Amino acid sequence: MSVPKLCGIETEYGIFIQGATSSNPFVASRLVLSQCEEAGPLLKRQQLKEARLQQISRQYQQMSRDWQDVRAADTGIPDVELLGSGEGSYPSTTYYGSGYAASSGYGAGYAGEPAEGTYQPISEETYMAAYGWDYSSLMLPNGSRFYIDHAHPEYCTAEARLPRQIVAADKAGEVIVERCRQRANQRGSLAEGQEIAIYKNNSDHKGNSYGCHENYLLSAGLYEDLIKRKMHRTLRVLVPFLISRAIYIGAGKVGSENELSAAGYQLTQRADFFETIMGLQTTHNRPLINTRDEAHAGKDDYRRLHVILGDANMAETSTFLKVGTTQLVLMMLEDNALPLNFTLDDPIEAYQIISRDLTFSQPLPLDAGGSITALEMQRQYLSAAQTYLDAKAGELDDATLAAFREVCAAWGDTLDKLGRDWRLLSKRLDWAIKRNLLERYLAGQNTSWDAVIEWELPLELTMDIQRGQANSLEDLQRALRRLPGVRGQYVERYLQRHQLDLRQYWAQREIYFTLRRLDLEYHDIRRGVDARSTGIFYRLQASGAVERMVSDAEIDHYVQFPPDDTRAYLRGEMIRRYGEHISHADWSELAFREAFSSRDTYLVMPDPMALGRAEVAELLEGAQDLQSLLYALRGLARGTDRR
Amino acid sequence: MSDQNQIFGGQGMVNAGGINADLGSTPTDIVDDVLSDFFGPSQSVPVETIGGATEQRPELRTVSSEEFVRRFRQETGE
């Protein structure tokens, strides 16, 4: 029988400081992480010494001078508002700022976009609050990891077995990040009018994408097969599954990116950013199958499949389907119970076609000839999964069997509704919830996606025309002609060919960026007490317009506690009870610095399924002290050693 | 049964939410309320044709020259 497909989700959150010039996401991310009270004793130890603080102060002074130099050479409009960068790559100096701000302000409850000239630079006090401590990674008592991945706050859930657990743990991560954001805004020494905003999405709409990666435990044998020895299985089964699941896991996005054709609205945030089939990299030339071979477990027995092509989900059922169906497919692959072959002629192109196909009827050419739609592919995966579960009924424990039967039920119901009318899923799936919202807005403007698609390219090509320069038709025509190169000439020809009226330019631009703004604000993670302090998704959820998979009590449980039935239980409980003695914490080992030893004592946990509550709770409760506990765990932990 | 199994329904399947086959679509009044909250009392952002006066400031992104050339060729076949 296959290895249980434990899963953890790592989410890179988009972040920026509203109301700040040079909204440095590094500063913002560190401010947020520094407020992680959930880390307990691990966080308290990290204040820097005075000499280091003085060095950081000098660093700020230099940066401040650099910022002034940049601004002096700029247009006078707030500069370099960064929502984030690509999965750890350094941020590019693309602009984020004022484009999203409609006349009513930034929206989503923020106090409003400051008028031009009211932006404040990041103060030295803010900078010191961000850099005056020395940790960029925290393991928490709930077994998860909260850290900074270059310019992003990133949260990775503890390894868990069942889809509902994983959904609750993912939402618990959101809660922790949001609490830290709130504390950072209250105590993070930000200037008046500045506020950190955080989004659980995957794109800053400026060509930068950041990921939401899933990590699945595989047997070493399956990993070797998929990545090294039998890659035909990857192309036949795994790649087609991962790209076709976009029809229910996509988070939805307005427009296209990465130099691809106009989309209007597409199912996924990420499909535009994938350019190759397999590869080690995650920040450029992104591969559908990432080959990063970091097991975080005993490598002879286990490996980790690092799935990087999915979207970050707000909707619980989208996450539930994302991990549940993928776990099932990996179980079937490991048990050699998936006799399908959907090798696509061009998987990269197919992913982009699927993302743009709002009818689910676009045929995808197969390598062997013929074609198939994403929906039909998914129906066949589901059918195989149902057969597999029936065959495994006697082998799987009751909880696992029930959990994956529930996945199949949800999967089947979702595919059935996709085949009938997507609106039936406008409470369930992210892209459908968002699309419903956006289409309501479009209806209010008496327009449609067709118009949005037609105007997308000319609008994108003319973004450097400023309103104040082109209020009349003649001024707008002159502004087009002043664009560098032949761009203006091209836009005029495009407008003629598509019979678009230039007099509609500003109206269409307003609509386009309002759509993008709504798209962004859907991913705002705030859950406040009123509409102004709550993001769009959570306003819809509070109104009963979003299907729930887990309760708030289940989410709260995972804010505090690790999963019971994996090694995350021991990791989390050791951090909770003995965090002040821990010198190093990682997924598969903890190091303790103790008075009884001049060297660190390591607790090594190579088996992700071991050391759960059933195995170690009694030892934890009965331990007299850390030394005796580590001694008692030595036998259980299979590799506890003193280095 | 552990605390966690009680929460996640290891045996009894405590269904805190879950799949509803009769889900239905979202009532438009809820979406309208959310949009109304979002845009403020004016219900929506102003949409005007040329000559109107909004305070909307432009998005500052520009398309790269390479991207422009590529799109130009794609669109015109040149």
CSV table of N, CA and C in Angstrom, one decimal, chain B residues 3 5 9 15 24 26 32-34 38-40 44 51-52 54-57 59 62 65 68 70-71:
chain,number,residue,atom,x,y,z
B,3,ASP,N,-8.4,14.2,20.7
B,3,ASP,CA,-9.1,15.4,20.6
B,3,ASP,C,-9.3,15.8,19.1
B,5,ASN,N,-9.3,13.8,16.5
B,5,ASN,CA,-10.3,13.0,15.8
B,5,ASN,C,-11.7,13.5,16.1
B,9,GLY,N,-13.8,14.5,13.2
B,9,GLY,CA,-14.8,13.5,12.9
B,9,GLY,C,-14.2,12.2,12.4
B,15,ASN,N,-19.6,17.3,10.6
B,15,ASN,CA,-19.5,18.1,9.4
B,15,ASN,C,-19.7,19.6,9.7
B,24,GLY,N,-26.4,26.0,-5.1
B,24,GLY,CA,-27.1,27.2,-5.7
B,24,GLY,C,-26.1,28.3,-5.9
B,26,THR,N,-24.8,32.4,-5.8
B,26,THR,CA,-24.8,33.4,-4.8
B,26,THR,C,-25.9,34.4,-5.1
B,32,ASP,N,-24.1,42.6,-4.4
B,32,ASP,CA,-24.3,44.0,-4.5
B,32,ASP,C,-23.9,44.8,-3.2
B,33,ASP,N,-24.3,44.2,-2.1
B,33,ASP,CA,-23.9,44.8,-0.8
B,33,ASP,C,-22.4,44.9,-0.7
B,34,VAL,N,-21.7,43.8,-1.1
B,34,VAL,CA,-20.3,43.8,-0.9
B,34,VAL,C,-19.6,44.9,-1.8
B,38,PHE,N,-17.6,48.2,-0.8
B,38,PHE,CA,-16.3,48.4,-1.4
B,38,PHE,C,-16.2,49.8,-2.0
B,39,PHE,N,-17.1,50.2,-2.8
B,39,PHE,CA,-17.0,51.4,-3.6
B,39,PHE,C,-17.5,52.6,-2.8
B,40,GLY,N,-18.2,52.4,-1.7
B,40,GLY,CA,-18.7,53.5,-1.0
B,40,GLY,C,-20.1,53.9,-1.4
B,44,SER,N,-20.7,52.7,-7.2
B,44,SER,CA,-19.7,52.3,-8.2
B,44,SER,C,-18.7,53.4,-8.5
B,51,GLY,N,-13.5,63.7,-21.9
B,51,GLY,CA,-14.0,65.0,-21.5
B,51,GLY,C,-14.5,65.0,-20.1
B,52,GLY,N,-14.8,63.8,-19.5
B,52,GLY,CA,-15.2,63.8,-18.2
B,52,GLY,C,-14.1,64.1,-17.2
B,54,THR,N,-12.6,62.7,-13.9
B,54,THR,CA,-12.4,61.9,-12.7
B,54,THR,C,-11.1,62.2,-12.1
B,55,GLU,N,-10.9,61.8,-10.9
B,55,GLU,CA,-9.7,62.0,-10.2
B,55,GLU,C,-8.8,60.7,-10.3
B,56,GLN,N,-9.2,59.8,-11.1
B,56,GLN,CA,-8.5,58.5,-11.3
B,56,GLN,C,-7.1,58.8,-11.8
B,57,ARG,N,-6.1,58.3,-11.1
B,57,ARG,CA,-4.7,58.5,-11.6
B,57,ARG,C,-4.3,57.3,-12.4
B,59,GLU,N,-2.4,54.1,-13.9
B,59,GLU,CA,-1.5,53.0,-13.6
B,59,GLU,C,-0.2,53.3,-14.2
B,62,THR,N,4.4,50.2,-17.5
B,62,THR,CA,4.5,50.2,-19.0
B,62,THR,C,4.9,48.9,-19.5
B,65,SER,N,9.7,47.0,-24.1
B,65,SER,CA,9.9,47.2,-25.5
B,65,SER,C,9.8,45.8,-26.2
B,68,PHE,N,6.3,44.7,-26.3
B,68,PHE,CA,5.6,45.5,-27.3
B,68,PHE,C,5.8,45.0,-28.7
B,70,ARG,N,6.8,42.1,-29.6
B,70,ARG,CA,6.2,40.8,-29.8
B,70,ARG,C,4.7,40.9,-30.1
B,71,ARG,N,4.1,41.7,-29.3
B,71,ARG,CA,2.6,41.8,-29.5
B,71,ARG,C,2.3,42.5,-30.8
